[in-house]
PDB file of C-alpha atoms in Angstrom:
ATOM      1  CA  ILE A   1      82.396  69.279  56.423  1.00 91.00           C
ATOM      2  CA  ARG A   2      84.052  71.162  59.294  1.00 91.00           C
ATOM      3  CA  GLU A   3      83.414  68.257  61.669  1.00 93.00           C
ATOM      4  CA  LEU A   4      84.964  65.886  59.130  1.00 92.00           C
ATOM      5  CA  ARG A   5      87.983  68.163  58.750  1.00 93.00           C
ATOM      6  CA  THR A   6      88.420  68.385  62.525  1.00 92.00           C
ATOM      7  CA  SER A   7      88.224  64.611  62.903  1.00 92.00           C
ATOM      8  CA  LEU A   8      90.815  64.122  60.165  1.00 91.00           C
ATOM      9  CA  GLU A   9      93.098  66.716  61.735  1.00 90.00           C
ATOM     10  CA  VAL A  10      93.049  64.758  65.003  1.00 90.00           C
ATOM     11  CA  ILE A  11      93.757  61.461  63.232  1.00 88.00           C
ATOM     12  CA  LEU A  12      96.516  62.936  61.023  1.00 86.00           C
ATOM     13  CA  GLU A  13      98.023  65.233  63.627  1.00 83.00           C
ATOM     14  CA  ASP A  14     101.502  63.657  63.514  1.00 78.00           C
ATOM     15  CA  LYS A  15     101.742  63.477  59.719  1.00 76.00           C
ATOM     16  CA  PRO A  16     104.015  66.133  58.113  1.00 78.00           C
ATOM     17  CA  CYS A  17     101.813  66.287  55.003  1.00 80.00           C
ATOM     18  CA  PRO A  18      98.742  64.068  55.169  1.00 86.00           C
ATOM     19  CA  VAL A  19      97.457  62.582  51.922  1.00 89.00           C
ATOM     20  CA  VAL A  20      93.719  61.892  52.049  1.00 91.00           C
ATOM     21  CA  MET A  21      92.039  59.869  49.305  1.00 89.00           C
ATOM     22  CA  ILE A  22      88.302  60.414  48.927  1.00 90.00           C
ATOM     23  CA  THR A  23      86.355  57.595  47.291  1.00 86.00           C
ATOM     24  CA  SER A  24      83.004  55.814  47.416  1.00 85.00           C
ATOM     25  CA  SER A  25      81.569  52.428  46.591  1.00 82.00           C
ATOM     26  CA  SER A  26      79.779  53.523  43.414  1.00 82.00           C
ATOM     27  CA  PRO A  27      79.399  56.548  41.098  1.00 83.00           C
ATOM     28  CA  GLU A  28      77.202  59.534  42.026  1.00 82.00           C
ATOM     29  CA  ASP A  29      77.735  59.067  45.780  1.00 85.00           C
ATOM     30  CA  GLY A  30      79.014  62.626  46.246  1.00 89.00           C
ATOM     31  CA  LYS A  31      82.737  61.978  46.719  1.00 91.00           C
ATOM     32  CA  THR A  32      83.741  64.889  44.458  1.00 93.00           C
ATOM     33  CA  PHE A  33      81.443  67.226  46.397  1.00 94.00           C
ATOM     34  CA  VAL A  34      83.074  66.121  49.652  1.00 94.00           C
ATOM     35  CA  THR A  35      86.572  66.476  48.198  1.00 95.00           C
ATOM     36  CA  ALA A  36      85.982  70.018  46.937  1.00 96.00           C
ATOM     37  CA  ASN A  37      84.367  71.283  50.127  1.00 96.00           C
ATOM     38  CA  LEU A  38      86.796  69.536  52.465  1.00 96.00           C
ATOM     39  CA  ALA A  39      89.711  71.025  50.521  1.00 96.00           C
ATOM     40  CA  ALA A  40      88.149  74.505  50.679  1.00 96.00           C
ATOM     41  CA  SER A  41      87.562  74.158  54.415  1.00 96.00           C
ATOM     42  CA  TRP A  42      91.202  73.186  54.985  1.00 95.00           C
ATOM     43  CA  ALA A  43      92.448  76.075  52.813  1.00 96.00           C
ATOM     44  CA  ILE A  44      90.269  78.607  54.633  1.00 95.00           C
ATOM     45  CA  SER A  45      91.824  77.445  57.903  1.00 94.00           C
ATOM     46  CA  GLY A  46      95.214  78.599  56.593  1.00 94.00           C
ATOM     47  CA  LYS A  47      96.636  75.403  55.055  1.00 94.00           C
ATOM     48  CA  ARG A  48      98.254  75.094  51.648  1.00 96.00           C
ATOM     49  CA  VAL A  49      96.031  72.459  50.046  1.00 97.00           C
ATOM     50  CA  VAL A  50      96.406  70.598  46.765  1.00 97.00           C
ATOM     51  CA  VAL A  51      93.617  68.512  45.251  1.00 97.00           C
ATOM     52  CA  VAL A  52      94.661  65.795  42.807  1.00 95.00           C
ATOM     53  CA  SER A  53      92.213  64.851  40.061  1.00 94.00           C
ATOM     54  CA  GLY A  54      92.780  61.115  40.334  1.00 89.00           C
ATOM     55  CA  ASP A  55      89.758  59.936  38.352  1.00 89.00           C
ATOM     56  CA  LEU A  56      91.346  59.710  34.912  1.00 88.00           C
ATOM     57  CA  ARG A  57      88.362  57.892  33.422  1.00 85.00           C
ATOM     58  CA  ARG A  58      85.761  60.484  34.386  1.00 89.00           C
ATOM     59  CA  PRO A  59      87.384  63.615  35.839  1.00 91.00           C
ATOM     60  CA  ARG A  60      84.824  65.758  37.698  1.00 91.00           C
ATOM     61  CA  ILE A  61      86.694  67.727  40.355  1.00 94.00           C
ATOM     62  CA  GLU A  62      87.753  70.332  37.770  1.00 94.00           C
ATOM     63  CA  HIS A  63      84.103  71.230  37.218  1.00 93.00           C
ATOM     64  CA  ALA A  64      83.454  71.418  40.959  1.00 93.00           C
ATOM     65  CA  LEU A  65      86.384  73.802  41.490  1.00 94.00           C
ATOM     66  CA  LEU A  66      85.748  75.750  38.250  1.00 91.00           C
ATOM     67  CA  VAL A  67      89.201  74.931  36.864  1.00 90.00           C
ATOM     68  CA  ASP A  68      90.255  73.979  33.336  1.00 83.00           C
ATOM     69  CA  ALA A  69      91.045  70.271  33.028  1.00 77.00           C
ATOM     70  CA  GLY A  70      93.648  70.748  30.286  1.00 79.00           C
ATOM     71  CA  SER A  71      97.265  69.623  30.129  1.00 79.00           C
ATOM     72  CA  PRO A  72      99.673  69.343  31.730  1.00 89.00           C
ATOM     73  CA  GLY A  73      98.080  67.258  34.429  1.00 92.00           C
ATOM     74  CA  VAL A  74      98.211  63.911  36.197  1.00 92.00           C
ATOM     75  CA  LYS A  75      98.081  62.010  32.912  1.00 91.00           C
ATOM     76  CA  ASP A  76     101.107  63.862  31.536  1.00 90.00           C
ATOM     77  CA  LEU A  77     103.252  63.922  34.680  1.00 91.00           C
ATOM     78  CA  ALA A  78     102.654  60.269  35.574  1.00 88.00           C
ATOM     79  CA  ALA A  79     103.692  59.206  32.071  1.00 84.00           C
ATOM     80  CA  LEU A  80     107.189  60.635  32.411  1.00 74.00           C
ATOM     81  CA  ASP A  81     108.626  57.325  33.614  1.00 61.00           C
ATOM     82  CA  ARG A  82     107.425  55.419  30.557  1.00 52.00           C
ATOM     83  CA  ARG A  83     110.184  53.719  28.592  1.00 46.00           C
ATOM     84  CA  GLU A  84     110.475  54.578  24.926  1.00 44.00           C
ATOM     85  CA  GLU A  85     112.262  53.037  21.957  1.00 39.00           C
ATOM     86  CA  PHE A  86     114.805  55.411  20.465  1.00 41.00           C
ATOM     87  CA  GLN A  87     117.049  53.378  18.194  1.00 41.00           C
ATOM     88  CA  SER A  88     117.505  49.892  16.797  1.00 42.00           C
ATOM     89  CA  THR A  89     120.457  47.784  15.856  1.00 44.00           C
ATOM     90  CA  THR A  90     120.515  44.633  13.796  1.00 45.00           C
ATOM     91  CA  GLY A  91     122.216  41.304  14.094  1.00 45.00           C
ATOM     92  CA  PRO A  92     122.175  37.878  12.413  1.00 44.00           C
ATOM     93  CA  ALA A  93     119.283  35.653  13.377  1.00 42.00           C
ATOM     94  CA  HIS A  94     121.490  32.696  14.300  1.00 41.00           C
ATOM     95  CA  VAL A  95     122.807  34.494  17.429  1.00 42.00           C
ATOM     96  CA  ILE A  96     119.348  34.952  18.944  1.00 40.00           C
ATOM     97  CA  ASN A  97     119.019  31.339  20.099  1.00 42.00           C
ATOM     98  CA  GLY A  98     115.289  30.918  19.675  1.00 43.00           C
ATOM     99  CA  ILE A  99     114.034  34.162  21.248  1.00 41.00           C
ATOM    100  CA  THR A 100     112.996  35.858  18.025  1.00 42.00           C
ATOM    101  CA  ASP A 101     109.210  35.811  18.481  1.00 42.00           C
ATOM    102  CA  SER A 102     109.038  39.358  19.856  1.00 42.00           C
ATOM    103  CA  LEU A 103     111.484  40.851  17.349  1.00 42.00           C
ATOM    104  CA  THR A 104     110.983  42.234  13.851  1.00 44.00           C
ATOM    105  CA  GLU A 105     112.361  40.288  10.918  1.00 44.00           C
ATOM    106  CA  ILE A 106     114.142  42.024   8.029  1.00 46.00           C
ATOM    107  CA  PRO A 107     114.746  39.593   5.128  1.00 50.00           C
ATOM    108  CA  ASP A 108     118.356  39.590   3.967  1.00 47.00           C
ATOM    109  CA  GLY A 109     119.049  36.572   1.750  1.00 43.00           C
ATOM    110  CA  ARG A 110     122.474  37.788   0.696  1.00 42.00           C
ATOM    111  CA  GLU A 111     124.152  37.197   4.047  1.00 41.00           C
ATOM    112  CA  SER A 112     125.513  33.740   4.754  1.00 40.00           C
ATOM    113  CA  VAL A 113     125.712  32.194   8.194  1.00 42.00           C
ATOM    114  CA  PRO A 114     127.171  28.933   9.485  1.00 44.00           C
ATOM    115  CA  GLY A 115     124.981  26.004   8.509  1.00 44.00           C
ATOM    116  CA  GLY A 116     122.883  27.826   5.921  1.00 46.00           C
ATOM    117  CA  LYS A 117     122.859  29.682   2.645  1.00 46.00           C
ATOM    118  CA  GLY A 118     121.164  32.800   3.926  1.00 46.00           C
ATOM    119  CA  SER A 119     119.724  34.400   7.008  1.00 46.00           C
ATOM    120  CA  SER A 120     117.391  37.024   8.322  1.00 48.00           C
ATOM    121  CA  ARG A 121     118.458  40.068  10.259  1.00 49.00           C
ATOM    122  CA  TRP A 122     116.527  41.128  13.359  1.00 48.00           C
ATOM    123  CA  VAL A 123     115.838  44.480  14.965  1.00 49.00           C
ATOM    124  CA  PHE A 124     116.983  44.817  18.584  1.00 48.00           C
ATOM    125  CA  PRO A 125     115.124  47.764  20.164  1.00 50.00           C
ATOM    126  CA  GLN A 126     117.149  49.804  22.631  1.00 50.00           C
ATOM    127  CA  MET A 127     115.154  51.510  25.369  1.00 49.00           C
ATOM    128  CA  ARG A 128     115.653  54.571  27.507  1.00 51.00           C
ATOM    129  CA  SER A 129     113.574  56.113  30.283  1.00 54.00           C
ATOM    130  CA  ARG A 130     112.396  59.687  30.227  1.00 60.00           C
ATOM    131  CA  PRO A 131     113.153  61.586  33.459  1.00 75.00           C
ATOM    132  CA  LEU A 132     110.559  61.661  36.221  1.00 82.00           C
ATOM    133  CA  ALA A 133     108.583  64.832  36.852  1.00 85.00           C
ATOM    134  CA  SER A 134     110.599  67.308  38.902  1.00 88.00           C
ATOM    135  CA  GLN A 135     109.304  69.469  41.750  1.00 89.00           C
ATOM    136  CA  GLN A 136     109.226  72.386  39.333  1.00 90.00           C
ATOM    137  CA  ASP A 137     107.205  70.383  36.775  1.00 91.00           C
ATOM    138  CA  VAL A 138     104.576  69.437  39.340  1.00 93.00           C
ATOM    139  CA  VAL A 139     104.242  72.896  40.894  1.00 94.00           C
ATOM    140  CA  ALA A 140     104.013  74.505  37.439  1.00 94.00           C
ATOM    141  CA  ALA A 141     101.096  72.192  36.565  1.00 94.00           C
ATOM    142  CA  LEU A 142      99.015  73.281  39.586  1.00 96.00           C
ATOM    143  CA  LYS A 143      95.974  75.423  38.790  1.00 95.00           C
ATOM    144  CA  PRO A 144      94.815  78.122  41.236  1.00 95.00           C
ATOM    145  CA  THR A 145      91.195  78.093  42.370  1.00 95.00           C
ATOM    146  CA  ARG A 146      88.897  80.793  43.712  1.00 94.00           C
ATOM    147  CA  VAL A 147      89.843  79.765  47.261  1.00 95.00           C
ATOM    148  CA  VAL A 148      93.097  81.253  48.523  1.00 95.00           C
ATOM    149  CA  GLY A 149      95.568  78.512  49.382  1.00 96.00           C
ATOM    150  CA  LEU A 150      93.789  75.835  47.347  1.00 97.00           C
ATOM    151  CA  SER A 151      95.297  74.508  44.094  1.00 97.00           C
ATOM    152  CA  LEU A 152      94.288  71.701  41.770  1.00 97.00           C
ATOM    153  CA  LEU A 153      96.444  69.246  39.855  1.00 96.00           C
ATOM    154  CA  PRO A 154      94.064  68.533  36.959  1.00 95.00           C
ATOM    155  CA  SER A 155      93.684  65.196  35.269  1.00 93.00           C
ATOM    156  CA  GLY A 156      95.093  66.420  31.967  1.00 90.00           C
ATOM    157  CA  GLY A 157      92.186  64.741  30.179  1.00 89.00           C
ATOM    158  CA  VAL A 158      90.691  61.264  30.001  1.00 89.00           C
ATOM    159  CA  ALA A 159      93.270  58.458  29.913  1.00 85.00           C
ATOM    160  CA  THR A 160      92.581  55.076  28.317  1.00 84.00           C
ATOM    161  CA  ASN A 161      95.435  53.513  30.314  1.00 85.00           C
ATOM    162  CA  SER A 162      94.560  55.039  33.676  1.00 85.00           C
ATOM    163  CA  SER A 163      95.415  51.949  35.755  1.00 86.00           C
ATOM    164  CA  GLU A 164      98.919  51.770  34.287  1.00 86.00           C
ATOM    165  CA  LEU A 165      99.513  55.488  34.809  1.00 86.00           C
ATOM    166  CA  LEU A 166      98.313  55.502  38.415  1.00 86.00           C
ATOM    167  CA  ASN A 167     100.452  52.452  39.193  1.00 86.00           C
ATOM    168  CA  SER A 168     103.568  53.912  37.569  1.00 85.00           C
ATOM    169  CA  VAL A 169     106.803  55.119  39.128  1.00 87.00           C
ATOM    170  CA  GLY A 170     105.941  58.482  37.621  1.00 88.00           C
ATOM    171  CA  MET A 171     102.746  58.751  39.709  1.00 89.00           C
ATOM    172  CA  LYS A 172     104.651  57.854  42.853  1.00 88.00           C
ATOM    173  CA  ALA A 173     107.097  60.657  42.070  1.00 90.00           C
ATOM    174  CA  VAL A 174     104.240  63.121  41.529  1.00 92.00           C
ATOM    175  CA  MET A 175     102.741  62.311  44.938  1.00 91.00           C
ATOM    176  CA  GLU A 176     106.133  62.645  46.615  1.00 91.00           C
ATOM    177  CA  ARG A 177     106.647  66.084  45.025  1.00 92.00           C
ATOM    178  CA  LEU A 178     103.211  67.216  46.206  1.00 93.00           C
ATOM    179  CA  GLY A 179     103.962  65.946  49.691  1.00 90.00           C
ATOM    180  CA  SER A 180     107.015  68.222  49.807  1.00 91.00           C
ATOM    181  CA  TYR A 181     105.028  71.239  48.587  1.00 94.00           C
ATOM    182  CA  ALA A 182     101.634  71.188  50.315  1.00 94.00           C
ATOM    183  CA  ASP A 183     100.357  71.035  53.876  1.00 93.00           C
ATOM    184  CA  VAL A 184      97.513  68.720  52.861  1.00 94.00           C
ATOM    185  CA  VAL A 185      96.930  66.680  49.689  1.00 95.00           C
ATOM    186  CA  LEU A 186      93.459  65.391  48.811  1.00 95.00           C
ATOM    187  CA  VAL A 187      92.906  62.901  45.999  1.00 93.00           C
ATOM    188  CA  ASP A 188      89.561  62.706  44.229  1.00 92.00           C
ATOM    189  CA  SER A 189      89.538  59.080  43.103  1.00 88.00           C
ATOM    190  CA  PRO A 190      87.226  56.795  41.116  1.00 85.00           C
ATOM    191  CA  PRO A 191      84.601  54.659  42.885  1.00 84.00           C
ATOM    192  CA  LEU A 192      85.941  51.463  44.424  1.00 79.00           C
ATOM    193  CA  MET A 193      83.428  49.009  42.983  1.00 71.00           C
ATOM    194  CA  ALA A 194      83.614  50.235  39.395  1.00 64.00           C
ATOM    195  CA  VAL A 195      87.323  49.973  38.547  1.00 67.00           C
ATOM    196  CA  ALA A 196      90.648  49.085  40.174  1.00 71.00           C
ATOM    197  CA  ASP A 197      92.021  52.630  39.971  1.00 73.00           C
ATOM    198  CA  ALA A 198      91.017  53.618  43.518  1.00 74.00           C
ATOM    199  CA  ALA A 199      92.750  50.574  45.007  1.00 77.00           C
ATOM    200  CA  ILE A 200      95.886  51.436  43.021  1.00 80.00           C
ATOM    201  CA  LEU A 201      95.765  55.053  44.205  1.00 73.00           C
ATOM    202  CA  SER A 202      95.515  53.910  47.808  1.00 74.00           C
ATOM    203  CA  THR A 203      98.882  52.169  47.472  1.00 69.00           C
ATOM    204  CA  ARG A 204     100.382  55.392  46.094  1.00 56.00           C
ATOM    205  CA  GLU A 205      98.989  57.301  49.081  1.00 54.00           C
ATOM    206  CA  ARG A 206     100.487  54.788  51.517  1.00 47.00           C
ATOM    207  CA  ALA A 207     103.845  54.839  49.718  1.00 38.00           C
ATOM    208  CA  THR A 208     103.963  58.645  49.955  1.00 39.00           C
ATOM    209  CA  ARG A 209     103.033  58.544  53.629  1.00 41.00           C
ATOM    210  CA  ASP A 210     105.624  55.869  54.441  1.00 37.00           C
ATOM    211  CA  ASP A 211     108.415  57.680  52.560  1.00 38.00           C
ATOM    212  CA  ARG A 212     107.909  60.776  54.713  1.00 40.00           C
ATOM    213  CA  ARG A 213     108.063  59.010  58.068  1.00 40.00           C
TER     214      ARG A 213
END
Protein backbone atom coordinates (compact mmCIF):
# COMPACT_ATOMS: atom_id res chain seq x y z
CA ILE A 1 0.00 0.00 0.00
CA ARG A 2 2.84 2.41 0.81
CA GLU A 3 4.52 1.67 -2.53
CA LEU A 4 1.22 2.34 -4.30
CA ARG A 5 0.79 5.61 -2.41
CA THR A 6 4.33 6.70 -3.27
CA SER A 7 3.82 5.90 -6.95
CA LEU A 8 0.57 7.88 -7.01
CA GLU A 9 2.22 10.81 -5.25
CA VAL A 10 4.86 10.96 -7.99
CA ILE A 11 2.23 10.77 -10.75
CA LEU A 12 -0.07 13.34 -9.09
CA GLU A 13 2.64 15.64 -7.80
CA ASP A 14 1.44 18.72 -9.72
CA LYS A 15 -2.25 18.29 -8.89
CA PRO A 16 -3.60 20.70 -6.21
CA CYS A 17 -6.06 18.08 -4.94
CA PRO A 18 -5.81 14.74 -6.71
CA VAL A 19 -8.98 12.69 -7.09
CA VAL A 20 -8.26 8.96 -7.30
CA MET A 21 -11.01 6.52 -8.28
CA ILE A 22 -10.47 2.93 -7.18
CA THR A 23 -12.30 0.27 -9.18
CA SER A 24 -11.92 -3.27 -10.48
CA SER A 25 -13.23 -5.40 -13.31
CA SER A 26 -15.61 -7.47 -11.18
CA PRO A 27 -17.00 -7.68 -7.61
CA GLU A 28 -14.94 -9.14 -4.74
CA ASP A 29 -11.61 -8.08 -6.27
CA GLY A 30 -10.57 -6.14 -3.16
CA LYS A 31 -11.04 -2.56 -4.38
CA THR A 32 -12.68 -1.45 -1.12
CA PHE A 33 -9.81 -2.94 0.88
CA VAL A 34 -7.32 -1.02 -1.26
CA THR A 35 -9.33 2.20 -0.98
CA ALA A 36 -9.55 2.04 2.82
CA ASN A 37 -5.89 1.23 3.37
CA LEU A 38 -4.59 3.66 0.76
CA ALA A 39 -6.68 6.43 2.33
CA ALA A 40 -5.36 5.56 5.81
CA SER A 41 -1.78 5.54 4.54
CA TRP A 42 -2.23 9.00 3.00
CA ALA A 43 -3.84 10.36 6.18
CA ILE A 44 -1.06 8.99 8.38
CA SER A 45 1.44 10.83 6.19
CA GLY A 46 -0.22 14.11 7.22
CA LYS A 47 -2.74 14.67 4.40
CA ARG A 48 -6.38 15.63 4.82
CA VAL A 49 -8.08 12.74 3.03
CA VAL A 50 -11.72 12.23 2.09
CA VAL A 51 -13.08 8.91 0.87
CA VAL A 52 -16.27 9.04 -1.20
CA SER A 53 -18.60 6.04 -1.04
CA GLY A 54 -19.36 5.98 -4.75
CA ASP A 55 -20.91 2.51 -4.95
CA LEU A 56 -24.55 3.44 -4.44
CA ARG A 57 -25.79 -0.02 -5.39
CA ARG A 58 -23.72 -1.93 -2.85
CA PRO A 59 -21.91 0.44 -0.46
CA ARG A 60 -19.11 -1.36 1.41
CA ILE A 61 -16.49 1.24 2.33
CA GLU A 62 -18.53 2.30 5.38
CA HIS A 63 -18.09 -1.17 6.85
CA ALA A 64 -14.36 -1.15 6.10
CA LEU A 65 -13.89 2.20 7.85
CA LEU A 66 -16.36 1.39 10.67
CA VAL A 67 -18.58 4.37 9.83
CA ASP A 68 -22.37 4.64 9.74
CA ALA A 69 -23.72 4.70 6.19
CA GLY A 70 -26.74 6.86 7.05
CA SER A 71 -27.90 10.15 5.56
CA PRO A 72 -26.95 12.70 4.55
CA GLY A 73 -24.57 11.23 2.04
CA VAL A 74 -23.73 11.06 -1.65
CA LYS A 75 -27.28 10.06 -2.56
CA ASP A 76 -28.75 13.09 -0.81
CA LEU A 77 -26.20 15.70 -1.87
CA ALA A 78 -26.11 14.63 -5.53
CA ALA A 79 -29.90 14.87 -5.72
CA LEU A 80 -29.95 18.57 -4.90
CA ASP A 81 -29.91 19.58 -8.56
CA ARG A 82 -33.02 17.57 -9.40
CA ARG A 83 -35.86 19.62 -10.84
CA GLU A 84 -39.19 19.45 -9.07
CA GLU A 85 -42.75 20.42 -9.96
CA PHE A 86 -44.11 23.06 -7.61
CA GLN A 87 -47.22 24.51 -9.22
CA SER A 88 -49.48 24.11 -12.23
CA THR A 89 -51.49 26.44 -14.36
CA THR A 90 -54.21 25.60 -16.82
CA GLY A 91 -55.09 26.72 -20.29
CA PRO A 92 -57.50 25.79 -23.10
CA ALA A 93 -56.53 22.75 -25.11
CA HIS A 94 -56.82 24.53 -28.47
CA VAL A 95 -53.69 26.64 -27.77
CA ILE A 96 -51.43 23.61 -27.30
CA ASN A 97 -51.14 22.85 -31.02
CA GLY A 98 -50.88 19.08 -30.83
CA ILE A 99 -48.35 18.70 -28.00
CA THR A 100 -50.78 17.46 -25.38
CA ASP A 101 -49.58 13.85 -25.06
CA SER A 102 -47.39 14.54 -22.03
CA LEU A 103 -49.90 16.76 -20.24
CA THR A 104 -52.78 15.94 -17.91
CA GLU A 105 -56.32 16.45 -19.14
CA ILE A 106 -59.01 18.01 -16.93
CA PRO A 107 -62.47 17.69 -18.54
CA ASP A 108 -64.31 21.00 -18.69
CA GLY A 109 -67.29 20.77 -21.06
CA ARG A 110 -68.69 24.13 -20.05
CA GLU A 111 -66.00 26.21 -21.73
CA SER A 112 -66.45 27.04 -25.40
CA VAL A 113 -63.60 27.53 -27.83
CA PRO A 114 -63.47 28.58 -31.48
CA GLY A 115 -64.65 25.78 -33.73
CA GLY A 116 -66.23 23.64 -31.02
CA LYS A 117 -68.89 23.40 -28.36
CA GLY A 118 -66.57 22.52 -25.51
CA SER A 119 -62.96 21.91 -24.64
CA SER A 120 -60.60 20.33 -22.20
CA ARG A 121 -58.25 22.22 -19.95
CA TRP A 122 -54.66 21.04 -19.53
CA VAL A 123 -52.18 21.23 -16.68
CA PHE A 124 -48.90 23.00 -17.49
CA PRO A 125 -46.31 21.98 -14.87
CA GLN A 126 -43.89 24.71 -13.85
CA MET A 127 -40.47 23.52 -12.71
CA ARG A 128 -37.81 24.90 -10.43
CA SER A 129 -34.38 23.62 -9.45
CA ARG A 130 -33.32 23.09 -5.87
CA PRO A 131 -29.95 24.70 -5.03
CA LEU A 132 -26.78 22.65 -5.38
CA ALA A 133 -25.01 21.39 -2.27
CA SER A 134 -22.88 24.13 -0.72
CA GLN A 135 -19.39 23.72 0.73
CA GLN A 136 -20.96 23.76 4.18
CA ASP A 137 -23.46 21.02 3.22
CA VAL A 138 -20.72 18.73 1.96
CA VAL A 139 -18.34 19.27 4.88
CA ALA A 140 -21.18 18.76 7.38
CA ALA A 141 -21.97 15.38 5.78
CA LEU A 142 -18.41 14.05 6.27
CA LYS A 143 -18.02 11.35 8.91
CA PRO A 144 -14.81 11.10 10.97
CA THR A 145 -13.00 7.77 11.10
CA ARG A 146 -10.60 6.24 13.60
CA VAL A 147 -7.68 7.56 11.54
CA VAL A 148 -6.79 11.19 12.20
CA GLY A 149 -7.15 13.25 9.04
CA LEU A 150 -9.36 10.71 7.27
CA SER A 151 -13.08 11.40 6.69
CA LEU A 152 -15.75 9.55 4.77
CA LEU A 153 -18.60 10.89 2.67
CA PRO A 154 -21.03 7.98 3.08
CA SER A 155 -23.37 6.74 0.40
CA GLY A 156 -26.49 7.78 2.28
CA GLY A 157 -27.99 4.37 1.54
CA VAL A 158 -28.70 2.27 -1.54
CA ALA A 159 -29.99 4.27 -4.53
CA THR A 160 -32.18 2.74 -7.23
CA ASN A 161 -31.25 5.56 -9.63
CA SER A 162 -27.51 5.54 -8.97
CA SER A 163 -26.47 6.16 -12.59
CA GLU A 164 -28.62 9.29 -12.81
CA LEU A 165 -27.35 10.61 -9.48
CA LEU A 166 -23.68 10.04 -10.29
CA ASN A 167 -24.12 11.71 -13.68
CA SER A 168 -25.94 14.72 -12.25
CA VAL A 169 -24.84 18.33 -11.93
CA GLY A 170 -25.28 17.84 -8.20
CA MET A 171 -22.58 15.13 -8.11
CA LYS A 172 -20.20 17.34 -10.06
CA ALA A 173 -20.77 20.08 -7.48
CA VAL A 174 -20.10 17.65 -4.62
CA MET A 175 -16.76 16.62 -6.12
CA GLU A 176 -15.78 20.24 -6.69
CA ARG A 177 -16.56 21.09 -3.05
CA LEU A 178 -14.46 18.15 -1.85
CA GLY A 179 -11.62 19.23 -4.10
CA SER A 180 -11.59 22.61 -2.35
CA TYR A 181 -11.60 21.01 1.11
CA ALA A 182 -9.28 18.00 1.03
CA ASP A 183 -5.68 17.32 0.08
CA VAL A 184 -6.62 13.98 -1.49
CA VAL A 185 -10.00 12.53 -2.50
CA LEU A 186 -10.43 8.79 -3.05
CA VAL A 187 -13.59 7.35 -4.60
CA ASP A 188 -14.63 3.78 -3.88
CA SER A 189 -16.56 2.93 -7.03
CA PRO A 190 -18.53 -0.04 -8.38
CA PRO A 191 -16.83 -2.67 -10.56
CA LEU A 192 -16.42 -1.68 -14.20
CA MET A 193 -17.86 -4.79 -15.83
CA ALA A 194 -21.00 -4.99 -13.71
CA VAL A 195 -22.63 -1.58 -14.20
CA ALA A 196 -21.99 1.76 -15.91
CA ASP A 197 -21.61 3.69 -12.65
CA ALA A 198 -17.80 3.47 -12.54
CA ALA A 199 -17.48 4.86 -16.07
CA ILE A 200 -19.80 7.73 -15.11
CA LEU A 201 -17.77 8.45 -11.96
CA SER A 202 -14.58 8.60 -14.00
CA THR A 203 -16.01 11.50 -16.00
CA ARG A 204 -16.85 13.30 -12.74
CA GLU A 205 -13.27 12.78 -11.55
CA ARG A 206 -11.87 14.19 -14.80
CA ALA A 207 -14.26 17.16 -14.69
CA THR A 208 -13.13 17.98 -11.14
CA ARG A 209 -9.48 17.67 -12.11
CA ASP A 210 -9.89 19.85 -15.21
CA ASP A 211 -11.81 22.56 -13.33
CA ARG A 212 -8.92 22.98 -10.90
CA ARG A 213 -6.19 23.37 -13.51
